[in-house]
Coordinates of C-alpha atoms in Angstrom, one line a residue:
Chain M
M1 CA 158.7 73.2 141.0
V2 CA 157.9 77.3 141.3
T3 CA 154.1 77.7 141.3
F4 CA 152.9 81.3 140.7
I5 CA 151.6 81.8 143.9
E6 CA 154.5 81.5 144.9
T7 CA 156.5 83.9 142.7
L8 CA 153.9 86.4 144.4
R9 CA 155.7 86.3 148.1
S10 CA 158.7 87.6 148.5
P11 CA 162.3 86.1 148.1
I12 CA 162.9 86.1 151.6
E13 CA 159.0 84.2 152.2
R14 CA 159.6 82.0 149.4
K15 CA 163.7 80.8 150.5
A16 CA 161.8 80.4 154.1
M17 CA 159.0 78.1 152.5
A18 CA 161.4 76.2 150.2
T19 CA 163.3 75.3 154.1
S20 CA 160.5 74.4 155.3
P21 CA 159.5 70.8 155.2
T22 CA 155.5 71.4 155.2
T23 CA 155.0 73.7 152.6
V24 CA 151.3 74.8 151.9
L25 CA 150.7 76.0 148.9
R26 CA 147.8 78.8 149.1
V27 CA 146.5 80.9 146.2
P28 CA 145.7 84.4 147.0
P29 CA 141.9 85.2 149.1
A30 CA 139.3 84.2 146.5
V31 CA 136.4 86.8 147.1
A32 CA 133.5 86.1 148.8
G33 CA 131.3 84.2 146.7
V34 CA 133.9 81.6 145.1
D35 CA 134.8 78.4 145.7
R36 CA 137.9 77.3 144.2
D37 CA 137.7 73.6 145.3
M38 CA 134.7 73.1 144.2
D39 CA 133.8 69.7 142.7
M40 CA 132.4 70.6 139.6
S41 CA 131.6 66.6 138.7
Q42 CA 128.3 67.4 141.6
H43 CA 127.2 70.6 139.0
P44 CA 125.1 70.2 136.1
A45 CA 126.5 71.8 132.8
A46 CA 125.7 74.8 131.7
I47 CA 127.6 74.8 129.0
T48 CA 129.4 71.9 127.0
A49 CA 131.8 72.6 124.0
R50 CA 131.9 68.9 122.0
G51 CA 135.0 69.0 119.3
M52 CA 135.0 72.1 118.8
N53 CA 137.4 73.7 115.7
F54 CA 136.9 77.5 114.8
Y55 CA 138.3 79.2 111.3
Y56 CA 139.4 82.5 110.1
G57 CA 139.2 81.7 106.5
E58 CA 141.9 79.4 106.2
N59 CA 143.5 79.2 109.1
Q60 CA 142.4 77.4 112.0
V61 CA 142.2 78.9 115.3
L62 CA 140.8 76.6 117.5
F63 CA 141.5 72.8 118.0
D64 CA 139.1 70.4 118.9
V65 CA 137.9 71.6 122.5
N66 CA 136.2 70.3 124.9
L67 CA 135.1 72.0 127.5
T68 CA 131.9 72.0 130.2
V69 CA 131.1 75.3 132.1
P70 CA 129.2 73.8 136.2
E71 CA 126.0 75.7 136.2
R72 CA 126.0 79.0 138.4
S73 CA 129.9 79.4 139.2
V74 CA 132.9 81.4 137.3
T75 CA 135.7 79.8 134.3
A76 CA 138.4 81.0 133.5
L77 CA 139.9 81.3 130.7
I78 CA 143.6 82.2 130.6
G79 CA 146.2 82.0 128.0
P80 CA 148.8 84.1 126.2
S81 CA 147.4 86.8 123.5
G82 CA 146.0 84.9 120.8
C83 CA 145.6 81.3 122.0
G84 CA 142.3 81.7 120.5
K85 CA 140.7 82.1 124.5
S86 CA 138.2 85.5 123.3
T87 CA 137.6 83.1 120.1
F88 CA 136.1 80.7 122.2
L89 CA 133.9 82.8 124.6
R90 CA 132.5 84.8 121.4
T91 CA 131.4 81.2 120.1
L92 CA 129.5 80.7 122.7
N93 CA 127.0 83.4 121.8
R94 CA 127.6 83.0 118.2
M95 CA 129.4 86.6 118.3
N96 CA 131.3 85.6 115.6
D97 CA 128.8 85.6 113.2
L98 CA 129.4 89.0 113.0
I99 CA 132.7 88.6 111.2
E100 CA 132.9 87.7 107.3
G101 CA 135.0 84.4 106.7
T102 CA 134.4 82.9 110.0
R103 CA 133.5 78.7 110.1
C104 CA 133.6 76.6 113.2
T105 CA 132.9 72.9 113.6
G106 CA 131.8 70.6 116.6
E107 CA 128.9 71.5 118.7
V108 CA 128.1 73.4 121.7
L109 CA 124.8 72.6 124.2
I110 CA 123.4 75.0 126.1
Q111 CA 120.3 73.7 127.4
G112 CA 120.3 70.4 125.4
Q113 CA 121.0 72.5 122.5
N114 CA 123.7 72.8 120.1
I115 CA 123.6 76.7 119.2
M116 CA 126.1 75.5 115.9
E117 CA 122.7 74.5 114.4
P118 CA 121.9 77.0 111.9
A119 CA 117.8 77.3 112.9
V120 CA 119.2 78.6 116.2
D121 CA 118.3 81.9 116.5
V122 CA 120.5 83.9 117.8
V123 CA 118.9 87.2 119.2
L124 CA 117.4 84.6 120.9
L125 CA 120.3 82.7 122.3
R126 CA 121.8 86.1 122.9
K127 CA 119.1 87.7 125.8
H128 CA 120.1 84.3 127.1
V129 CA 124.2 84.4 127.2
G130 CA 125.4 87.9 128.1
M131 CA 128.2 89.7 127.5
V132 CA 130.2 92.2 129.1
F133 CA 133.6 93.5 126.7
Q134 CA 137.2 94.5 127.4
K135 CA 136.4 98.4 126.9
S136 CA 133.5 99.5 128.3
T137 CA 130.4 100.5 125.7
P138 CA 127.7 102.5 126.9
F139 CA 125.2 103.8 124.5
P140 CA 125.0 107.7 123.7
K141 CA 122.4 107.4 125.6
S142 CA 120.7 108.1 129.3
I143 CA 121.8 105.9 132.5
F144 CA 118.2 104.6 132.6
D145 CA 118.0 104.3 128.8
N146 CA 121.2 102.2 128.7
V147 CA 119.5 100.0 131.2
A148 CA 116.4 99.6 129.4
Y149 CA 117.5 99.2 126.1
G150 CA 117.3 95.1 126.6
P151 CA 114.1 94.8 127.6
R152 CA 112.4 97.5 124.9
V153 CA 114.0 95.8 121.9
A154 CA 112.5 92.6 124.1
G155 CA 109.1 94.5 123.3
E156 CA 108.7 95.7 126.7
R157 CA 107.2 99.2 127.5
N158 CA 105.6 99.5 130.0
R159 CA 106.9 102.3 132.6
A160 CA 106.7 100.8 135.9
I161 CA 107.9 96.9 134.7
L162 CA 111.0 99.1 132.7
A163 CA 112.2 101.1 135.9
D164 CA 112.0 98.3 138.6
L165 CA 113.7 96.3 136.3
V166 CA 116.3 99.0 135.8
E167 CA 116.4 99.4 139.4
S168 CA 117.0 95.8 140.1
C169 CA 119.7 95.0 137.6
L170 CA 121.5 98.8 139.1
Q171 CA 121.6 97.1 142.5
K172 CA 122.9 93.8 141.5
A173 CA 125.2 95.4 139.6
A174 CA 126.1 97.2 142.5
L175 CA 125.8 101.6 140.6
W176 CA 122.1 101.6 142.1
E177 CA 123.1 104.1 145.6
E178 CA 125.8 106.1 143.0
V179 CA 123.6 106.5 140.4
K180 CA 119.9 106.1 141.3
D181 CA 119.4 110.4 141.9
R182 CA 120.7 110.7 137.8
L183 CA 119.5 108.1 135.9
G184 CA 118.6 110.7 133.2
E185 CA 121.7 111.9 132.5
S186 CA 123.8 110.9 129.9
A187 CA 125.9 107.4 130.5
M188 CA 129.1 108.4 128.9
A189 CA 129.7 111.4 132.2
L190 CA 130.0 108.2 134.0
S191 CA 133.9 106.7 135.2
G192 CA 135.4 103.9 133.5
G193 CA 134.6 101.7 136.2
Q194 CA 130.8 103.2 136.9
Q195 CA 130.9 102.8 132.6
Q196 CA 131.6 98.9 133.0
R197 CA 129.4 97.9 136.1
L198 CA 126.7 99.7 133.6
C199 CA 127.5 97.2 131.4
I200 CA 126.6 94.9 133.5
A201 CA 123.9 95.7 135.1
R202 CA 122.8 96.3 131.1
A203 CA 123.6 92.8 129.9
L204 CA 122.1 91.3 133.4
A205 CA 118.6 93.1 132.0
T206 CA 118.0 91.2 129.5
N207 CA 117.7 88.3 132.1
P208 CA 120.1 85.8 130.9
Q209 CA 121.6 82.8 132.6
I210 CA 125.1 82.5 131.5
L211 CA 127.3 85.9 131.7
L212 CA 130.2 86.0 129.4
M213 CA 133.0 88.7 130.3
D214 CA 136.1 89.5 127.4
E215 CA 138.5 91.0 129.4
P216 CA 136.4 92.8 131.9
A217 CA 138.1 95.0 134.1
S218 CA 141.2 95.2 131.9
A219 CA 141.4 98.6 131.2
L220 CA 140.1 99.6 134.8
D221 CA 142.5 100.9 137.8
P222 CA 143.1 98.4 141.0
A223 CA 140.3 99.9 143.0
S224 CA 137.6 99.4 139.9
T225 CA 138.9 96.4 139.2
S226 CA 138.4 95.2 142.8
R227 CA 134.5 96.1 142.8
I228 CA 134.4 93.8 139.4
E229 CA 135.5 90.8 140.9
D230 CA 133.8 91.1 143.9
L231 CA 130.6 91.7 141.7
I232 CA 131.6 88.3 139.6
G233 CA 131.6 86.7 143.7
E234 CA 128.1 87.8 144.0
L235 CA 126.6 87.6 140.5
C236 CA 128.0 83.8 140.2
A237 CA 125.1 82.1 143.1
N238 CA 122.9 83.3 140.4
Y239 CA 124.7 83.5 136.7
T240 CA 126.7 81.3 135.1
I241 CA 130.0 83.1 134.3
V242 CA 133.0 82.5 131.8
I243 CA 135.3 85.7 132.3
V244 CA 138.7 85.7 129.7
T245 CA 140.9 87.2 131.6
H246 CA 145.0 88.0 130.6
N247 CA 146.0 88.5 134.3
M248 CA 146.5 85.1 136.5
Q249 CA 145.9 86.8 139.7
Q250 CA 142.2 87.3 139.2
A251 CA 141.3 84.7 137.2
S252 CA 143.2 82.9 140.8
R253 CA 140.2 84.9 142.9
V254 CA 137.5 85.0 140.7
S255 CA 136.8 81.3 139.4
H256 CA 135.4 78.3 140.7
Q257 CA 137.6 76.3 137.4
T258 CA 140.2 77.9 135.2
A259 CA 141.1 76.8 131.7
F260 CA 144.2 77.1 129.9
F261 CA 144.6 77.7 126.2
F262 CA 148.0 77.5 124.0
E263 CA 147.8 78.2 120.4
G264 CA 144.1 76.9 120.0
N265 CA 143.9 74.0 122.2
L266 CA 142.7 73.7 125.5
V267 CA 146.0 72.2 127.3
E268 CA 143.9 71.9 130.6
V269 CA 141.3 72.6 132.9
G270 CA 140.3 72.4 136.2
P271 CA 139.7 73.3 139.7
T272 CA 141.5 76.8 140.1
T273 CA 143.3 75.6 143.1
Q274 CA 144.8 73.0 141.3
I275 CA 145.5 75.0 138.3
F276 CA 147.2 77.6 140.4
T277 CA 149.1 74.7 142.4
S278 CA 149.4 71.8 140.6
P279 CA 148.8 71.3 137.2
S280 CA 149.3 68.4 135.2
Q281 CA 150.8 70.2 132.2
K282 CA 153.5 71.1 131.9
K283 CA 152.9 74.5 129.8
T284 CA 150.2 75.4 132.3
E285 CA 153.1 75.9 135.0
D286 CA 155.3 77.3 132.6
Y287 CA 152.7 80.2 131.7
I288 CA 151.2 80.9 135.4
T289 CA 154.6 81.2 136.7
G290 CA 155.1 83.3 134.2
R291 CA 158.2 81.7 131.8
F292 CA 156.6 82.8 128.9
G293 CA 153.3 84.9 127.5
Chain Q
M1 CA 189.3 125.8 103.8
S2 CA 186.8 124.7 105.8
T3 CA 186.2 128.4 106.8
A4 CA 185.4 130.0 103.9
R5 CA 183.3 127.1 102.9
P6 CA 179.6 127.8 104.0
S7 CA 177.7 124.8 106.1
M8 CA 176.9 122.1 104.2
F9 CA 173.2 122.4 105.6
Q10 CA 173.3 126.2 106.2
R11 CA 170.3 127.4 104.3
S12 CA 170.6 129.2 101.9
R13 CA 167.6 132.7 101.5
S14 CA 167.8 132.0 97.5
A15 CA 168.6 128.7 97.7
N16 CA 165.5 126.8 96.5
P17 CA 163.7 130.0 94.0
K18 CA 161.7 126.7 92.6
E19 CA 160.1 125.6 96.0
Q20 CA 159.2 129.7 97.0
L21 CA 157.7 129.6 93.3
I22 CA 155.7 126.5 93.9
H23 CA 154.7 127.3 97.2
V24 CA 153.3 131.3 96.0
L25 CA 151.3 129.0 93.1
L26 CA 149.5 126.6 95.6
L27 CA 149.2 130.0 97.7
C28 CA 147.2 131.8 95.7
C29 CA 144.9 128.4 94.0
A30 CA 143.8 128.4 97.8
L31 CA 143.1 132.3 97.7
V32 CA 140.8 132.1 94.2
S33 CA 137.9 130.2 96.1
I34 CA 138.2 132.9 99.3
L35 CA 138.3 135.9 97.0
T36 CA 135.6 134.8 94.8
T37 CA 133.3 134.7 97.4
L38 CA 134.4 138.0 98.9
G39 CA 133.8 139.1 95.1
I40 CA 130.4 137.6 95.1
V41 CA 129.2 139.5 98.5
V42 CA 130.8 142.7 97.1
V43 CA 128.4 142.4 93.7
L44 CA 125.4 141.2 96.0
L45 CA 125.5 144.2 98.6
R46 CA 126.5 147.1 96.2
S47 CA 123.1 146.2 93.7
A48 CA 121.0 145.1 96.4
V49 CA 122.0 147.4 99.5
Y50 CA 123.8 150.2 99.0
N51 CA 126.2 151.3 96.1
P52 CA 128.7 154.4 96.4
G53 CA 128.0 155.7 92.7
P54 CA 125.0 157.2 91.3
K55 CA 122.9 154.9 90.9
T56 CA 121.0 153.8 94.4
A57 CA 120.9 150.5 95.3
F58 CA 117.8 147.6 95.6
F59 CA 116.9 148.3 99.2
E60 CA 117.9 152.2 98.6
E61 CA 114.6 152.3 96.6
V62 CA 112.5 149.0 98.8
S63 CA 112.3 149.4 102.0
L64 CA 113.8 145.9 103.6
G65 CA 110.7 145.9 105.6
E66 CA 108.4 145.6 102.6
F67 CA 111.0 142.8 101.1
L68 CA 110.2 141.0 104.0
T69 CA 106.6 141.3 104.1
D70 CA 104.6 142.0 101.1
T71 CA 103.9 139.1 99.9
R72 CA 103.6 140.1 96.0
W73 CA 105.4 140.4 93.3
K74 CA 105.3 142.4 90.7
P75 CA 108.5 144.2 89.7
V76 CA 107.5 147.4 87.3
E77 CA 109.2 150.7 88.1
R78 CA 107.6 153.0 90.6
S79 CA 106.4 156.2 89.1
Q80 CA 104.6 159.2 90.2
L81 CA 102.3 158.7 87.0
S82 CA 100.9 154.9 87.0
P83 CA 98.3 155.0 89.1
E84 CA 98.1 152.9 92.3
A85 CA 97.2 149.3 91.2
D86 CA 100.1 149.4 88.7
Q87 CA 102.6 149.9 91.0
G88 CA 105.4 147.5 91.7
H89 CA 105.4 145.2 94.7
F90 CA 108.9 143.9 96.0
G91 CA 107.4 140.8 98.5
I92 CA 109.8 137.8 98.8
W93 CA 107.3 136.1 99.8
P94 CA 105.8 134.1 96.6
L95 CA 109.6 133.6 95.2
L96 CA 110.2 132.4 98.8
S97 CA 107.2 129.9 99.4
G98 CA 107.6 128.6 95.6
T99 CA 111.7 128.0 96.9
L100 CA 110.7 126.8 100.2
M101 CA 107.8 124.3 98.8
V102 CA 110.4 122.7 96.7
A103 CA 112.8 121.9 99.4
V104 CA 110.3 120.8 102.1
I105 CA 109.5 118.0 98.9
A106 CA 112.8 117.4 98.3
S107 CA 113.4 116.8 101.7
L108 CA 110.4 114.3 102.8
V109 CA 111.8 112.5 99.4
S110 CA 115.2 112.3 99.9
V111 CA 115.7 112.5 103.8
P112 CA 113.9 108.8 104.2
T113 CA 115.4 107.7 101.1
G114 CA 118.4 108.6 101.3
L115 CA 118.5 108.1 105.1
G116 CA 117.7 104.0 104.5
A117 CA 119.8 103.6 102.2
A118 CA 122.6 104.7 103.9
I119 CA 121.4 102.7 106.7
Y120 CA 121.7 99.6 103.7
M121 CA 125.0 100.3 102.8
S122 CA 126.7 101.1 106.1
E123 CA 124.7 97.5 108.3
Y124 CA 123.0 95.7 105.4
A125 CA 125.2 95.5 102.5
G126 CA 128.6 93.0 102.5
P127 CA 131.5 94.9 101.7
R128 CA 131.8 93.3 98.0
E129 CA 127.0 95.4 97.5
R130 CA 128.9 98.8 99.1
S131 CA 132.3 98.8 96.7
F132 CA 129.4 99.1 94.3
L133 CA 126.6 101.3 95.5
K134 CA 128.6 103.6 97.1
P135 CA 130.3 104.6 93.3
V136 CA 126.8 103.9 91.7
L137 CA 125.4 106.7 94.5
E138 CA 127.9 109.1 93.3
I139 CA 127.3 109.1 89.7
L140 CA 124.1 110.3 90.1
A141 CA 124.9 112.5 92.3
G142 CA 127.2 114.0 88.4
I143 CA 124.3 113.9 86.5
P144 CA 123.3 117.6 85.0
T145 CA 120.2 119.0 86.6
V146 CA 118.7 120.0 83.7
V147 CA 118.8 116.3 82.6
Y148 CA 116.1 116.3 85.4
G149 CA 114.4 118.4 85.0
F150 CA 113.2 117.2 81.7
F151 CA 113.2 114.1 83.6
A152 CA 110.5 115.6 86.2
L153 CA 108.7 117.4 82.7
H154 CA 108.5 114.7 80.4
F155 CA 108.2 112.0 83.1
I156 CA 107.7 112.4 86.9
T157 CA 104.4 115.2 86.1
P158 CA 102.6 113.2 83.2
M159 CA 103.7 110.2 84.0
I160 CA 103.2 109.9 87.0
L161 CA 101.4 112.8 89.0
Q162 CA 98.8 113.1 86.6
P163 CA 97.5 109.7 85.8
V164 CA 97.7 109.2 90.0
L165 CA 96.0 112.7 90.9
K166 CA 93.5 112.2 88.3
H167 CA 92.4 108.5 88.8
V168 CA 92.8 108.1 92.2
F169 CA 92.2 111.9 93.7
G170 CA 89.8 113.1 90.4
I171 CA 92.3 116.3 90.4
E172 CA 93.7 117.6 87.2
I173 CA 97.5 119.4 87.6
G174 CA 98.8 121.1 85.4
L175 CA 102.2 120.1 83.2
F176 CA 104.5 122.6 85.6
N177 CA 104.1 122.0 89.3
V178 CA 105.8 122.4 92.2
A179 CA 105.4 118.8 93.6
S180 CA 107.4 117.2 90.3
A181 CA 110.3 120.0 90.9
G182 CA 110.7 118.7 94.2
I183 CA 110.5 115.3 94.0
V184 CA 112.8 115.5 91.5
V185 CA 115.4 117.1 93.0
G186 CA 114.7 115.4 96.3
I187 CA 116.1 111.8 94.0
M188 CA 118.8 114.8 93.3
V189 CA 119.8 115.2 96.7
T190 CA 119.3 112.2 97.9
P191 CA 123.0 110.5 97.2
M192 CA 124.5 113.6 99.4
I193 CA 122.7 112.5 102.1
A194 CA 123.3 108.7 101.7
S195 CA 127.0 109.6 100.5
L196 CA 127.8 111.7 103.6
S197 CA 125.4 109.6 106.1
E198 CA 127.2 106.8 105.6
D199 CA 130.4 108.2 106.7
V200 CA 128.9 109.4 110.0
L201 CA 127.3 105.7 109.8
R202 CA 130.6 103.8 109.8
S203 CA 132.3 105.9 112.2
V204 CA 130.2 104.5 114.7
P205 CA 132.4 102.4 116.6
R206 CA 132.3 98.9 116.3
S207 CA 132.6 98.0 119.4
L208 CA 129.2 100.0 120.1
R209 CA 127.1 97.1 117.8
E210 CA 128.5 94.3 119.3
A211 CA 127.5 95.7 122.3
G212 CA 124.0 96.0 120.7
Y213 CA 123.7 92.3 119.0
A214 CA 124.8 91.2 122.5
L215 CA 122.1 92.4 124.1
G216 CA 119.6 90.0 121.3
S217 CA 118.7 92.7 119.3
T218 CA 117.8 92.0 115.6
R219 CA 120.3 93.9 112.7
F220 CA 117.3 96.9 112.3
D221 CA 117.4 97.0 116.1
V222 CA 121.1 97.7 116.3
S223 CA 120.5 100.6 112.8
M224 CA 117.5 102.2 114.0
R225 CA 118.6 102.3 118.5
V226 CA 122.2 101.8 118.6
V227 CA 123.7 103.3 115.4
V228 CA 121.7 106.1 114.4
P229 CA 121.0 108.0 117.3
A230 CA 125.0 107.7 117.6
A231 CA 125.9 109.5 114.8
L232 CA 122.4 111.7 114.6
S233 CA 124.2 114.4 114.8
G234 CA 126.2 113.8 111.5
I235 CA 122.9 113.0 109.8
L236 CA 121.3 116.2 110.9
A237 CA 124.1 117.8 109.6
A238 CA 124.0 115.9 106.1
F239 CA 120.2 117.0 105.8
L240 CA 120.6 120.3 106.4
L241 CA 123.4 120.3 103.8
A242 CA 121.0 118.4 101.3
F243 CA 118.3 121.2 102.5
S244 CA 120.5 124.1 101.5
R245 CA 121.4 122.5 98.2
A246 CA 118.1 121.5 97.5
I247 CA 116.9 125.7 98.2
G248 CA 119.6 126.6 95.8
E249 CA 119.4 124.5 92.9
T250 CA 118.3 126.4 89.9
M251 CA 117.9 124.5 86.3
A252 CA 115.4 122.1 87.4
V253 CA 113.4 123.8 89.3
T254 CA 113.4 126.6 86.6
I255 CA 112.3 123.7 83.8
A256 CA 109.8 121.9 86.0
G257 CA 108.2 123.9 88.7
G258 CA 106.6 127.2 85.9
H259 CA 106.9 130.7 85.5
K260 CA 104.1 131.8 87.5
V261 CA 105.2 134.1 90.7
L262 CA 101.8 133.3 93.2
F263 CA 102.0 133.2 97.2
S264 CA 100.8 129.8 98.2
V265 CA 101.1 126.1 99.4
N266 CA 99.7 124.2 96.7
P267 CA 102.2 122.2 95.4
F268 CA 100.4 121.7 92.3
E269 CA 100.3 124.7 91.6
E270 CA 102.5 126.1 88.8
M271 CA 105.0 128.4 91.0
R272 CA 108.6 130.5 90.7
T273 CA 111.4 129.8 92.9
M274 CA 114.2 132.5 94.0
T275 CA 116.3 130.6 91.5
G276 CA 113.9 130.8 88.9
Y277 CA 113.4 134.4 88.9
M278 CA 116.9 135.0 88.8
V279 CA 117.0 133.0 85.6
H280 CA 113.9 134.5 84.0
Q281 CA 115.6 138.1 84.8
S282 CA 118.5 138.1 83.8
F283 CA 117.5 136.5 79.7
G284 CA 115.3 139.9 80.0
D285 CA 116.0 142.9 78.4
N286 CA 116.0 145.1 81.7
S287 CA 118.7 148.2 81.7
A288 CA 121.2 147.7 84.2
D289 CA 120.4 150.3 86.1
S290 CA 116.1 148.8 86.1
I291 CA 114.7 148.1 89.0
Q292 CA 114.0 144.7 88.0
N293 CA 118.2 144.1 86.9
K294 CA 118.7 145.2 90.9
S295 CA 115.8 142.7 92.4
I296 CA 118.3 139.9 90.5
Y297 CA 120.4 141.1 93.4
A298 CA 117.9 141.6 96.5
I299 CA 116.7 137.8 95.6
G300 CA 120.6 136.7 95.0
L301 CA 121.6 138.4 98.7
A302 CA 117.9 136.6 100.3
L303 CA 119.3 133.3 98.9
F304 CA 123.0 133.4 99.6
V305 CA 122.2 134.6 103.6
I306 CA 118.9 131.6 103.9
T307 CA 122.3 129.1 102.1
L308 CA 125.1 130.6 104.4
S309 CA 123.1 130.3 107.9
I310 CA 121.8 126.7 106.9
N311 CA 125.4 125.9 106.2
I312 CA 126.6 127.6 109.4
A313 CA 124.0 125.8 111.8
S314 CA 124.9 122.3 110.0
Q315 CA 128.6 122.8 111.2
W316 CA 127.5 124.1 114.6
I317 CA 125.4 121.2 114.9
L318 CA 128.2 118.7 114.0
R319 CA 130.5 120.5 116.3
K320 CA 128.3 120.6 119.5
F321 CA 126.7 117.3 119.1
R322 CA 128.9 115.2 118.4
E323 CA 129.9 111.9 120.6
V324 CA 133.7 111.3 121.2
Y325 CA 134.4 107.8 121.3
Q326 CA 137.3 106.9 122.3

């Protein structure tokens, strides 16, 4: 079996390892703060999806998905384009409500409440479950006003409280040092990587427990990507993170748990080390070794 | 044989006279509006600023200073014989005040309603509602303005303004008044603001709205704090275009606004506007060389300058403050 990790090695290295009787499979180093062998069963669940089906009109795109996301950990959702991983992510804060003609059955429990029920206040839900998008989406406002947006919408008017909050969120997003002298300037003037960290700071400002990230680094250069990955490692001490990524090295670096989606089905989920070194499903193995997708 | 014959694909100059004719015809169509504008400017300048012929232009008889500062408008021929009291006065302010009052009242009516309608169509309405609402609004923009004039005269003033003012504030107002003209012009330009603003609101990228919703915004938060600010330059440009349209509006204000030449800021007065004056004066039996007739061109030139500057300003705002989204 050729695992994903082996594909990262040079052919000579691979040959040497193949001949060695005691081949030890190692995943690339994880970012600080991520323990990829963590025993998930010991952690309380932040999100529990049960029997989830999702439809765009008549077209079913998710089939009976069951997934538990432990608190204060990173779960990576991987799979080829169109496999339903983004759709799944966007049901967790009911973002798909904005798209006409979508329908969802099954249940998603967050803090014991089924968020799929019509009685759920999606505005409150989304304050609790923040989201960062693939394309950075700063509002055409100042850096300060971008971060203060969420608290202001929630009714916070006190300038001093807002200033403290903006500073702490920018610090958590590792952006404070770069922008502290120009908070009044337009956020549109920041670089792509800075804009994405600003969006993370902005999401943190509503004080969420859960952070959803939809390919947050796919539009960024390698240096900015690595900053975002380090940031994910820091944030998972306090937040539950679910990240969709196309980059399997990224999934292996930043996540405790990896879930592989294929054609609308959740094929396999497990500790990241296990998924990348000894997946139980043939499909998973084929995908992470690059045989398709 | 092959040497004698021109290449199959060689372009021959006279090959396609039909194509050339079409080219010229289309060019003429494009030139018509440009030449017309130029012609209008030349006529305005000839009668208002400088006339190379034996006749004199308006501003050769009346100084620009007087035109811009005098607050009386009394267009009669000046003569050495008549006493000082009967001399003509040519200050633009009475007519300009009527025009600006109409435009301001029209803006007060049309900006909130037009923007509200635009926000409704772009943020609240479903695709089916929108495909119904927008054409209906645009039909409203196609109603002849004379109809709006009589609507103001026979409905807004007697059915709304007069009873409300009388019973609530105890004020009696006449049938002709600037307020009714302003309101009706406001109704008239609302579809224009709504339609232009809706276009710019819809051009705000969907990702920005999603980002707003993801931060726990209500639909109203997203509309007012994300979408409208992001489209502000386009909305401002729409307001300015509507304002300039209100300034140039003629038929409705001539009917509803009344005939009195008056320098005032009271919206319930009967006041003649610049365009109303032009209509009125051109129906008179003044000779082509009279000062009354020439004053039409002076007022026309002033209108042209005002609306042109507003349109240029709106273009500038659009270009200067547009947010560029990838």
